[in-house]
CSV table of C-alpha atoms and ligand atoms in Angstrom, one decimal:
chain,number,residue,atom,x,y,z
U,10,UNK,CA,186.2,123.7,31.7
U,11,UNK,CA,184.5,124.2,35.0
U,12,UNK,CA,180.9,123.3,34.9
U,13,UNK,CA,178.9,122.1,37.8
U,14,UNK,CA,176.7,119.1,37.6
U,15,UNK,CA,173.3,119.3,39.2
U,16,UNK,CA,172.5,116.5,41.6
U,17,UNK,CA,170.0,115.1,39.1
U,18,UNK,CA,172.5,115.3,36.3
U,19,UNK,CA,175.0,113.6,38.5
U,20,UNK,CA,172.6,110.7,39.0
U,21,UNK,CA,172.0,110.3,35.3
U,22,UNK,CA,175.7,110.5,34.6
U,23,UNK,CA,176.5,107.8,37.1
U,24,UNK,CA,173.7,105.6,35.8
U,25,UNK,CA,175.1,105.9,32.3
U,26,UNK,CA,178.6,105.1,33.5
U,27,UNK,CA,177.3,102.0,35.2
U,28,UNK,CA,175.5,100.8,32.1
U,29,UNK,CA,178.5,101.3,30.0
U,30,UNK,CA,180.9,99.4,32.2
U,31,UNK,CA,178.3,96.8,32.9
U,32,UNK,CA,178.0,96.1,29.3
U,33,UNK,CA,181.8,95.8,28.7
U,34,UNK,CA,182.3,92.1,28.2
U,35,UNK,CA,179.5,91.4,30.4
U,36,UNK,CA,176.9,89.8,28.2
U,37,UNK,CA,179.4,88.2,26.0
U,38,UNK,CA,180.2,85.2,28.2
U,39,UNK,CA,177.6,83.2,29.9
U,40,UNK,CA,177.4,83.3,33.7
U,41,UNK,CA,178.3,79.7,33.9
U,42,UNK,CA,181.5,80.0,31.9
U,43,UNK,CA,182.5,83.1,33.8
U,44,UNK,CA,182.0,81.1,37.0
U,45,UNK,CA,184.2,78.2,35.7
U,46,UNK,CA,186.9,80.6,34.8
U,47,UNK,CA,186.7,82.5,38.1
U,48,UNK,CA,187.0,79.3,40.0
U,49,UNK,CA,190.3,78.5,38.2
U,50,UNK,CA,191.6,82.0,38.7
U,51,UNK,CA,190.7,81.9,42.4
U,52,UNK,CA,192.6,78.7,42.9
U,53,UNK,CA,195.7,80.0,41.3
U,54,UNK,CA,195.5,83.3,43.1
U,55,UNK,CA,195.3,81.4,46.4
U,56,UNK,CA,198.4,79.5,45.5
U,57,UNK,CA,200.1,82.7,44.5
U,58,UNK,CA,199.4,84.2,47.9
U,59,UNK,CA,201.6,81.4,49.4
U,60,UNK,CA,204.3,81.6,46.8
U,61,UNK,CA,206.0,84.9,47.1
U,62,UNK,CA,209.8,84.6,47.4
U,63,UNK,CA,210.2,86.1,50.8
U,64,UNK,CA,207.6,84.0,52.5
U,65,UNK,CA,208.5,81.3,55.0
U,66,UNK,CA,206.8,78.1,53.8
U,67,UNK,CA,203.2,78.0,54.9
U,68,UNK,CA,202.7,81.8,55.2
U,69,UNK,CA,199.6,83.1,53.4
U,70,UNK,CA,199.5,86.8,52.7
U,71,UNK,CA,196.2,88.6,53.0
U,72,UNK,CA,197.0,90.5,49.8
U,73,UNK,CA,200.2,91.2,47.9
U,74,UNK,CA,199.5,94.9,48.5
U,75,UNK,CA,202.4,96.5,50.5
U,76,UNK,CA,201.0,100.0,50.7
U,77,UNK,CA,197.6,101.8,50.9
U,78,UNK,CA,196.8,99.4,52.4
U,79,UNK,CA,199.7,97.2,53.6
U,80,UNK,CA,198.2,93.7,53.8
U,81,UNK,CA,201.4,91.8,53.3
U,82,UNK,CA,201.1,89.8,56.5
U,83,UNK,CA,199.8,86.4,57.5
U,84,UNK,CA,196.5,87.2,59.3
U,85,UNK,CA,195.4,84.2,61.4
U,86,UNK,CA,191.8,84.8,60.4
U,87,UNK,CA,192.3,85.2,56.7
U,88,UNK,CA,194.8,82.3,56.6
U,89,UNK,CA,192.5,80.0,58.6
U,90,UNK,CA,189.7,80.6,56.1
U,91,UNK,CA,192.1,80.0,53.2
U,92,UNK,CA,193.5,76.8,54.8
U,93,UNK,CA,189.9,75.5,55.2
U,94,UNK,CA,189.5,76.0,51.4
U,95,UNK,CA,192.8,74.2,50.7
U,96,UNK,CA,191.5,71.3,52.7
U,97,UNK,CA,188.2,71.3,50.8
U,98,UNK,CA,190.2,71.4,47.5
U,99,UNK,CA,192.2,68.4,48.6
U,100,UNK,CA,189.0,66.5,49.5
U,101,UNK,CA,187.3,67.3,46.2
U,102,UNK,CA,190.3,66.4,44.0
U,103,UNK,CA,191.0,63.0,42.7
U,104,UNK,CA,194.2,63.9,40.8
U,105,UNK,CA,197.2,62.4,42.7
U,106,UNK,CA,199.6,65.2,41.7
U,107,UNK,CA,197.2,67.9,42.7
U,108,UNK,CA,196.5,66.2,46.0
U,109,UNK,CA,200.3,65.9,46.7
U,110,UNK,CA,200.7,69.6,46.0
U,111,UNK,CA,197.8,70.6,48.3
U,112,UNK,CA,199.0,68.2,51.0
U,113,UNK,CA,202.4,70.0,50.9
U,114,UNK,CA,200.8,73.4,51.1
U,115,UNK,CA,198.6,72.3,54.1
U,116,UNK,CA,201.6,70.8,55.9
U,117,UNK,CA,203.6,74.0,55.4
U,118,UNK,CA,200.7,75.9,56.8
U,119,UNK,CA,200.7,73.6,59.8
U,120,UNK,CA,204.4,74.2,60.5
U,121,UNK,CA,204.0,77.9,60.0
U,122,UNK,CA,201.1,77.9,62.5
U,123,UNK,CA,203.2,76.0,65.0
U,124,UNK,CA,205.8,78.7,64.6
U,125,UNK,CA,203.2,81.4,65.1
U,126,UNK,CA,202.1,79.7,68.3
U,127,UNK,CA,205.6,79.6,69.7
U,128,UNK,CA,206.5,83.2,68.7
U,129,UNK,CA,206.4,85.8,71.5
U,130,UNK,CA,203.3,87.8,70.9
U,131,UNK,CA,201.6,90.7,72.8
U,132,UNK,CA,198.3,88.9,73.0
U,133,UNK,CA,199.4,85.3,72.9
U,134,UNK,CA,197.3,83.0,70.7
U,135,UNK,CA,194.9,85.8,70.2
U,136,UNK,CA,197.5,87.7,68.2
U,137,UNK,CA,195.9,88.7,64.9
U,138,UNK,CA,198.7,89.1,62.4
U,139,UNK,CA,202.3,87.9,61.8
U,140,UNK,CA,205.1,88.9,59.5
U,141,UNK,CA,205.7,86.6,56.6
U,142,UNK,CA,208.7,85.1,58.5
U,143,UNK,CA,206.4,83.9,61.3
U,144,UNK,CA,207.2,86.4,63.9
U,145,UNK,CA,204.4,88.4,65.6
U,146,UNK,CA,203.5,92.0,64.6
U,147,UNK,CA,204.0,94.1,67.7
U,148,UNK,CA,203.0,97.6,66.9
U,149,UNK,CA,199.7,98.9,68.2
U,150,UNK,CA,196.7,96.9,66.8
U,151,UNK,CA,193.3,95.8,67.8
U,152,UNK,CA,194.2,92.7,69.9
U,153,UNK,CA,193.4,90.1,70.9
U,154,UNK,CA,191.2,88.8,68.0
U,155,UNK,CA,190.0,85.5,69.4
U,156,UNK,CA,188.2,84.2,66.2
U,157,UNK,CA,191.7,83.4,64.8
U,158,UNK,CA,192.5,80.2,66.8
U,159,UNK,CA,189.0,78.9,66.3
U,160,UNK,CA,189.1,79.3,62.5
U,161,UNK,CA,192.5,77.7,62.4
U,162,UNK,CA,191.3,74.8,64.5
U,163,UNK,CA,188.2,74.4,62.3
U,164,UNK,CA,190.4,74.0,59.2
U,165,UNK,CA,192.9,71.7,60.9
U,166,UNK,CA,190.3,69.5,62.6
U,167,UNK,CA,188.8,68.9,59.2
U,168,UNK,CA,192.3,68.0,57.9
U,169,UNK,CA,193.0,65.7,60.9
U,170,UNK,CA,189.8,63.8,60.3
U,171,UNK,CA,190.8,63.3,56.6
U,172,UNK,CA,194.3,62.1,57.5
U,173,UNK,CA,193.0,59.7,60.1
U,174,UNK,CA,190.7,58.2,57.5
U,175,UNK,CA,193.6,57.9,55.1
U,176,UNK,CA,195.6,55.9,57.8
U,177,UNK,CA,197.9,58.6,59.0
U,178,UNK,CA,197.0,58.5,62.7
U,179,UNK,CA,200.5,59.0,64.1
U,180,UNK,CA,201.0,62.1,61.8
U,181,UNK,CA,197.9,63.6,63.4
U,182,UNK,CA,199.1,62.7,66.9
U,183,UNK,CA,202.5,64.1,66.4
U,184,UNK,CA,201.7,67.4,64.7
U,185,UNK,CA,198.1,68.2,65.3
U,186,UNK,CA,196.6,66.7,68.4
U,187,UNK,CA,198.7,64.9,71.0
U,188,UNK,CA,196.2,65.1,73.8
U,189,UNK,CA,198.8,66.3,76.3
U,190,UNK,CA,199.1,69.3,78.6
U,191,UNK,CA,201.2,71.2,78.0
U,192,UNK,CA,200.8,70.3,74.3
U,193,UNK,CA,203.2,70.5,71.4
U,194,UNK,CA,200.5,70.3,68.8
U,195,UNK,CA,198.6,73.0,66.9
U,196,UNK,CA,195.0,72.0,67.2
U,197,UNK,CA,195.3,71.1,70.9
U,198,UNK,CA,196.9,74.5,71.6
U,199,UNK,CA,194.0,76.3,69.8
U,200,UNK,CA,191.2,74.3,71.5
U,201,UNK,CA,192.7,74.8,74.9
U,202,UNK,CA,193.0,78.5,74.2
U,203,UNK,CA,189.4,78.8,72.9
U,204,UNK,CA,188.0,76.7,75.8
U,205,UNK,CA,189.7,78.9,78.4
U,206,UNK,CA,189.2,82.3,76.8
U,207,UNK,CA,186.0,82.4,74.8
U,208,UNK,CA,184.1,84.4,77.4
U,209,UNK,CA,186.7,87.3,77.3
U,210,UNK,CA,186.1,90.4,75.3
U,211,UNK,CA,188.1,90.5,72.1
U,212,UNK,CA,188.4,92.6,68.9
U,213,UNK,CA,185.9,91.7,66.1
U,214,UNK,CA,186.8,90.3,62.8
U,215,UNK,CA,187.0,93.8,61.4
U,216,UNK,CA,189.6,94.6,64.0
U,217,UNK,CA,187.7,97.7,65.4
U,218,UNK,CA,185.5,96.9,68.3
U,219,UNK,CA,186.3,95.3,71.6
U,220,UNK,CA,183.4,93.3,73.0
U,221,UNK,CA,181.5,90.1,72.7
U,222,UNK,CA,180.8,89.2,69.0
U,223,UNK,CA,178.4,86.8,67.4
U,224,UNK,CA,180.9,85.9,64.7
U,225,UNK,CA,183.7,85.1,67.2
U,226,UNK,CA,181.5,83.1,69.6
U,227,UNK,CA,179.9,81.3,66.8
U,228,UNK,CA,183.2,80.0,65.3
U,229,UNK,CA,184.5,79.3,68.8
U,230,UNK,CA,181.5,77.1,69.5
U,231,UNK,CA,181.8,75.2,66.3
U,232,UNK,CA,185.6,74.7,66.8
U,233,UNK,CA,185.0,73.2,70.2
U,234,UNK,CA,182.2,70.9,69.0
U,235,UNK,CA,184.3,69.6,66.1
U,236,UNK,CA,187.4,69.5,68.4
U,237,UNK,CA,185.5,67.5,71.0
U,238,UNK,CA,184.7,64.8,68.4
U,239,UNK,CA,188.4,64.6,67.4
U,240,UNK,CA,189.5,64.5,71.0
U,241,UNK,CA,187.2,61.6,71.6
U,242,UNK,CA,188.3,59.7,68.6
U,243,UNK,CA,191.9,60.1,69.9
U,244,UNK,CA,191.1,58.9,73.4
U,245,UNK,CA,191.4,62.3,75.1
U,246,UNK,CA,188.1,61.9,76.8
U,247,UNK,CA,188.5,64.4,79.6
U,248,UNK,CA,189.3,67.1,77.1
U,249,UNK,CA,186.4,66.1,74.9
U,250,UNK,CA,184.0,66.5,77.8
U,251,UNK,CA,185.5,69.9,78.7
U,252,UNK,CA,185.3,71.2,75.2
U,253,UNK,CA,181.7,70.1,75.0
U,254,UNK,CA,180.9,71.8,78.3
U,255,UNK,CA,182.3,75.1,77.1
U,256,UNK,CA,180.5,74.8,73.7
U,257,UNK,CA,177.3,74.5,75.6
U,258,UNK,CA,178.0,77.6,77.6
U,259,UNK,CA,178.9,79.5,74.4
U,260,UNK,CA,175.5,78.4,73.1
U,261,UNK,CA,173.8,80.1,76.1
U,262,UNK,CA,175.8,83.3,75.3
U,263,UNK,CA,174.9,83.0,71.6
U,264,UNK,CA,171.2,82.8,72.6
U,265,UNK,CA,171.5,86.2,74.2
U,266,UNK,CA,172.2,87.5,70.7
U,267,UNK,CA,169.6,85.4,68.9
U,268,UNK,CA,166.8,86.0,71.4
U,269,UNK,CA,167.6,89.7,72.0
U,270,UNK,CA,164.3,91.5,71.8
U,271,UNK,CA,165.8,94.8,70.9
U,272,UNK,CA,166.5,93.6,67.3
U,273,UNK,CA,164.5,91.9,64.6
U,274,UNK,CA,167.8,90.5,63.3
U,275,UNK,CA,170.8,89.0,65.0
U,276,UNK,CA,172.9,91.8,66.5
U,277,UNK,CA,176.6,91.7,65.9
U,278,UNK,CA,178.1,92.8,69.2
U,279,UNK,CA,177.1,92.9,72.8
U,280,UNK,CA,178.9,94.3,75.9
U,281,UNK,CA,181.0,96.8,73.9
U,282,UNK,CA,184.0,97.9,76.0
U,283,UNK,CA,184.6,101.6,75.8
U,284,UNK,CA,182.0,103.4,73.9
U,285,UNK,CA,181.5,103.1,70.2
U,286,UNK,CA,178.4,105.1,69.1
U,287,UNK,CA,179.3,104.8,65.4
U,288,UNK,CA,177.6,101.4,64.9
U,289,UNK,CA,174.1,102.3,65.8
U,290,UNK,CA,172.3,99.5,64.0
U,291,UNK,CA,174.5,96.6,65.3
U,292,UNK,CA,173.8,95.0,62.0
U,293,UNK,CA,176.7,93.3,60.3
U,294,UNK,CA,177.5,90.9,57.5
U,295,UNK,CA,179.8,89.3,60.0
U,296,UNK,CA,176.8,87.4,61.3
U,297,UNK,CA,176.3,85.7,57.9
U,298,UNK,CA,180.0,85.1,57.6
U,299,UNK,CA,180.0,83.2,60.9
U,300,UNK,CA,177.1,81.0,60.0
U,301,UNK,CA,178.7,80.3,56.6
U,302,UNK,CA,182.2,79.5,57.7
U,303,UNK,CA,181.4,77.4,60.8
U,304,UNK,CA,178.4,75.3,60.0
U,305,UNK,CA,176.5,74.2,63.0
U,306,UNK,CA,176.8,70.4,63.5
U,307,UNK,CA,173.4,70.5,65.1
U,308,UNK,CA,170.1,72.3,64.5
U,309,UNK,CA,171.0,75.3,66.8
U,310,UNK,CA,170.4,78.0,64.2
U,311,UNK,CA,169.1,76.7,60.9
U,312,UNK,CA,169.0,78.8,57.7
U,313,UNK,CA,165.2,78.9,58.0
U,314,UNK,CA,165.4,80.7,61.4
U,315,UNK,CA,163.5,84.0,61.2
U,316,UNK,CA,166.3,86.0,62.7
U,317,UNK,CA,168.8,84.6,60.2
U,318,UNK,CA,166.4,85.6,57.4
U,319,UNK,CA,165.9,89.0,58.9
U,320,UNK,CA,169.6,89.5,59.1
U,321,UNK,CA,170.1,88.8,55.4
U,322,UNK,CA,167.1,90.9,54.4
U,323,UNK,CA,167.9,93.9,56.6
U,324,UNK,CA,171.5,94.0,55.4
U,325,UNK,CA,170.4,94.0,51.8
U,326,UNK,CA,167.8,96.6,52.4
U,327,UNK,CA,170.2,98.9,54.2
U,328,UNK,CA,173.0,98.6,51.6
U,329,UNK,CA,170.7,99.1,48.7
U,330,UNK,CA,170.0,102.5,50.1
U,331,UNK,CA,173.5,103.5,51.3
U,332,UNK,CA,175.6,103.0,48.2
U,333,UNK,CA,175.0,105.0,45.0
U,334,UNK,CA,175.9,102.0,42.8
U,335,UNK,CA,172.9,100.2,44.2
U,336,UNK,CA,170.4,102.9,43.2
U,337,UNK,CA,168.2,102.4,40.2
U,338,UNK,CA,168.6,98.6,40.1
U,339,UNK,CA,170.7,98.7,36.9
U,340,UNK,CA,172.7,95.7,38.0
U,341,UNK,CA,171.8,92.3,39.4
U,342,UNK,CA,171.6,91.9,43.2
U,343,UNK,CA,173.0,94.4,45.6
U,344,UNK,CA,176.6,95.3,46.4
U,345,UNK,CA,176.9,94.5,50.1
U,346,UNK,CA,179.2,96.1,52.7
U,347,UNK,CA,180.5,95.1,56.1
U,348,UNK,CA,178.0,97.2,58.2
U,349,UNK,CA,176.0,100.3,57.4
U,350,UNK,CA,178.1,102.8,59.4
U,351,UNK,CA,181.5,101.6,57.9
U,352,UNK,CA,183.9,104.4,56.9
U,353,UNK,CA,187.1,102.4,56.1
U,354,UNK,CA,188.0,102.7,52.4
U,355,UNK,CA,191.4,100.9,52.5
U,356,UNK,CA,193.4,104.0,53.2
U,357,UNK,CA,191.3,106.5,55.2
U,358,UNK,CA,188.3,106.4,57.4
U,359,UNK,CA,185.9,108.7,55.6
U,360,UNK,CA,183.4,106.7,53.6
U,361,UNK,CA,183.0,102.9,53.5
U,362,UNK,CA,182.2,100.8,50.4
U,363,UNK,CA,180.7,97.5,49.5
U,364,UNK,CA,183.1,94.6,49.8
U,365,UNK,CA,183.5,91.6,47.5
U,366,UNK,CA,183.5,89.0,50.2
U,367,UNK,CA,180.4,90.3,51.9
U,368,UNK,CA,178.5,90.5,48.6
U,369,UNK,CA,179.6,86.9,48.1
U,370,UNK,CA,178.4,86.1,51.6
U,371,UNK,CA,174.9,87.2,50.6
U,372,UNK,CA,175.0,84.9,47.5
U,373,UNK,CA,176.3,82.0,49.6
U,374,UNK,CA,173.6,82.5,52.2
U,375,UNK,CA,170.9,82.3,49.5
U,376,UNK,CA,172.6,79.1,48.2
U,377,UNK,CA,172.6,77.6,51.7
U,378,UNK,CA,168.9,78.5,52.1
U,379,UNK,CA,168.3,76.9,48.7
U,380,UNK,CA,170.0,73.8,49.9
U,381,UNK,CA,167.9,73.7,53.0
U,382,UNK,CA,164.6,74.4,51.3
U,383,UNK,CA,162.2,71.6,50.5
U,384,UNK,CA,160.0,72.8,47.7
U,385,UNK,CA,161.4,72.8,44.2
U,386,UNK,CA,160.0,76.2,43.3
U,387,UNK,CA,161.5,77.7,46.5
U,388,UNK,CA,164.9,76.1,45.7
U,389,UNK,CA,165.0,77.6,42.2
U,390,UNK,CA,164.0,81.1,43.5
U,391,UNK,CA,166.7,81.0,46.1
U,392,UNK,CA,169.3,79.9,43.6
U,393,UNK,CA,168.3,82.7,41.3
U,394,UNK,CA,168.7,85.2,44.2
U,395,UNK,CA,172.2,83.8,45.0
U,396,UNK,CA,173.1,84.1,41.3
U,397,UNK,CA,172.1,87.7,41.2
U,398,UNK,CA,174.6,88.5,44.0
U,399,UNK,CA,177.3,86.4,42.4
U,400,UNK,CA,176.7,88.1,39.1
U,401,UNK,CA,176.9,91.4,40.9
U,402,UNK,CA,180.5,90.6,41.9
U,403,UNK,CA,181.2,89.8,38.2
U,404,UNK,CA,179.9,93.2,37.2
U,405,UNK,CA,182.6,94.9,39.3
U,406,UNK,CA,185.4,92.4,38.9
U,407,UNK,CA,188.5,93.3,36.8
U,408,UNK,CA,188.2,91.9,33.3
U,409,UNK,CA,190.9,89.3,34.1
U,410,UNK,CA,188.8,88.1,37.0
U,411,UNK,CA,190.9,89.5,39.8
U,412,UNK,CA,189.2,90.9,42.8
U,413,UNK,CA,190.2,93.7,45.3
U,414,UNK,CA,188.8,94.1,48.8
U,415,UNK,CA,186.3,96.7,48.0
U,416,UNK,CA,184.0,98.1,45.3
U,417,UNK,CA,183.8,101.9,45.1
U,418,UNK,CA,180.4,102.9,46.2
U,419,UNK,CA,180.1,105.6,43.5
U,420,UNK,CA,182.0,104.4,40.5
U,421,UNK,CA,181.7,100.6,40.9
U,422,UNK,CA,185.4,100.1,40.3
U,423,UNK,CA,187.6,97.8,42.4
U,424,UNK,CA,189.5,99.5,45.2
U,425,UNK,CA,191.6,99.0,48.3
U,426,UNK,CA,193.8,95.9,48.7
U,427,UNK,CA,194.2,94.1,45.3
U,428,UNK,CA,194.0,90.4,45.0
U,429,UNK,CA,192.6,89.9,48.5
U,430,UNK,CA,193.2,86.2,49.2
U,431,UNK,CA,190.1,85.9,51.3
U,432,UNK,CA,188.0,87.0,48.3
U,433,UNK,CA,189.2,84.0,46.3
U,434,UNK,CA,188.5,81.6,49.1
U,435,UNK,CA,185.0,83.2,49.2
U,436,UNK,CA,184.5,82.6,45.4
U,437,UNK,CA,185.2,78.9,46.0
U,438,UNK,CA,183.0,78.4,49.0
U,439,UNK,CA,180.2,80.3,47.3
U,440,UNK,CA,180.6,78.3,44.1
U,441,UNK,CA,180.6,75.0,46.1
U,442,UNK,CA,177.5,76.1,48.0
U,443,UNK,CA,175.9,76.8,44.6
U,444,UNK,CA,176.8,73.3,43.4
U,445,UNK,CA,175.1,71.8,46.5
U,446,UNK,CA,172.0,73.9,46.0
U,447,UNK,CA,171.7,72.8,42.3
U,448,UNK,CA,171.9,69.2,43.5
U,449,UNK,CA,168.9,69.9,45.8
U,450,UNK,CA,167.0,71.0,42.6
U,451,UNK,CA,167.6,67.6,40.9
U,452,UNK,CA,166.6,65.5,44.0
V,511,NOJ,C1,192.4,98.2,59.5
V,511,NOJ,C2,191.4,97.1,59.7
V,511,NOJ,O1,191.9,96.0,59.2
V,511,NOJ,C3,190.1,97.5,59.1
V,511,NOJ,O2,189.2,96.5,59.3
V,511,NOJ,C4,189.6,98.7,59.8
V,511,NOJ,O3,188.4,99.1,59.3
V,511,NOJ,C5,190.7,99.8,59.6
V,511,NOJ,N1,192.0,99.4,60.1
V,511,NOJ,C6,190.3,101.1,60.4
V,511,NOJ,O4,190.3,100.9,61.7
V,512,NOJ,C1,190.7,94.2,57.1
V,512,NOJ,C2,189.6,93.3,57.5
V,512,NOJ,O1,188.7,94.1,58.3
V,512,NOJ,C3,190.0,92.1,58.3
V,512,NOJ,O2,188.9,91.3,58.6
V,512,NOJ,C4,191.0,91.3,57.6
V,512,NOJ,O3,191.5,90.3,58.4
V,512,NOJ,C5,192.2,92.2,57.2
V,512,NOJ,N1,191.7,93.4,56.5
V,512,NOJ,C6,193.2,91.4,56.3
V,512,NOJ,O4,192.5,91.0,55.1
C-alpha cells in the first residue's frame, strides 16, 4: 500500500499498540495470582533446563535456544546463579520428596562442576562456558570470566553449610571442601582460584569488556568471606586467614569504585584493557546484580548508601529515555537494560533492548531497600516501586508466563533467547525479596 508514517503518527501508533497488548489478559488476573503462577512456572522451567536428554547429569543450559542465539551451553555464571536458587528452594521446602529431588539435582550439579574443573580449558577455572557433556568450549570467546568460580562457590558454600547442619560433614569434606592442596574438591578449588587471581583483569559478566569490574570483584569478595567461615568451621585455619586477607584487599579495590569522584553512581569497570569507547557512561545494571546476588555479610555497602541509590536512579532515568516502550508512561515501572550503550539484540550488534533479568533486578533492589527501611510509610512506598517493575515484566511476558532474554525496545515483545534460565532464577529471587519486604511491613 505504501504509505509513510510521520514520526508523530508513529508514536501514536506505537502507543496504541502498547495499550492494546497491555490490556490483553492483563487486568483480568490480579498481580498476586499472576505472581504465584509465575513462581510455579519458573521452578518448572529451571528443572526443564536440567532435563534435556542429551545433557550430562548436572548440566544446566542457559536457554534451550540452539540458534539465533545459540545458548545451549552450561555457562558457569548462569548455572551458579541457578544452583544458588536450587539451594534456596531446598532450604525453603518442607516436603520430603521435593527435598530429595532438589538434593539430587544439586549433587548432580556438584559432580558436573567437578568435571568442568578437571576438563582442559583455555582459561582454566576462569573458562566461561562448557558443552552439555562437561567439556570446555574452545573457540574464540571473551575469557577468562572470573565471576564464575566465585558464583559457583557462593552457591556451594551455602549448600555445604546446610549439609553440615544436617549431619553430613563427611559428604562435605569428600566432595566440597577437603582443606588440602592440591585439592580434589569443588569449593576449595574455586576459593583457591579466586584468592589467587581476583586482582587480574577478566571479562565482565556480559562477556564483552576486559578490565576490573565491580560485579566480579563484589562476588569474589563475598565468596571469600563466606568461604573463610566454612574453612574455619572445617579446621582449615591457614586458608581461612588467607581468604579473609584477600577479601580485605578486594574491599580496598571496591572502594576505588565506590569512592570514585568522577561518578555520582558506582561505575561498572575500571582499568579497561584495550580501548572501549562505546560505554561512555560506565553505568551498568551489573552493579545492582552484584549487590543482589552476593549479599555483603557486613555493612560494607548498605542499600541506603547514596551511591547505591544513585546507581538505581540513574539507570532508571537513562533507560526511560532510551527505549521507545518506556515513553509516555503507559505501563508500570520502566523496562531496564544492561547498560545504556548496549547494542546486542541476541543476533546482531545494532540496537540493544531492555532485558527481563535487569528489569527484575530493579524490582529486587527496591524490595531490598524496603526490607532495610525503618519507617512503615517508606517500606510501603518501596514495595510499590518494586511491584511496578515486577508488573512491567508481566506486561511483556508471554501469556503462558515464559520469558525470553530481551524485550523489544520498540514493540515490547519478547525477543532473543527463549526460556532464559537465568530469568526464572531472577523471578524467584525477586519474589523472595518481595516476601521479606512484606514481612518488614508487618513488623
Ligand atoms: C554474546 C555475549 O554473550 C553477549 O553478552 C554479547 O553482548 C554479545 N556476544 C556481543 O558481544
Ligand atoms: C549473554 C549474557 O551477556 C551473559 O551474561 C550470559 O552469561 C550469557 N548470555 C548466557 O545466558
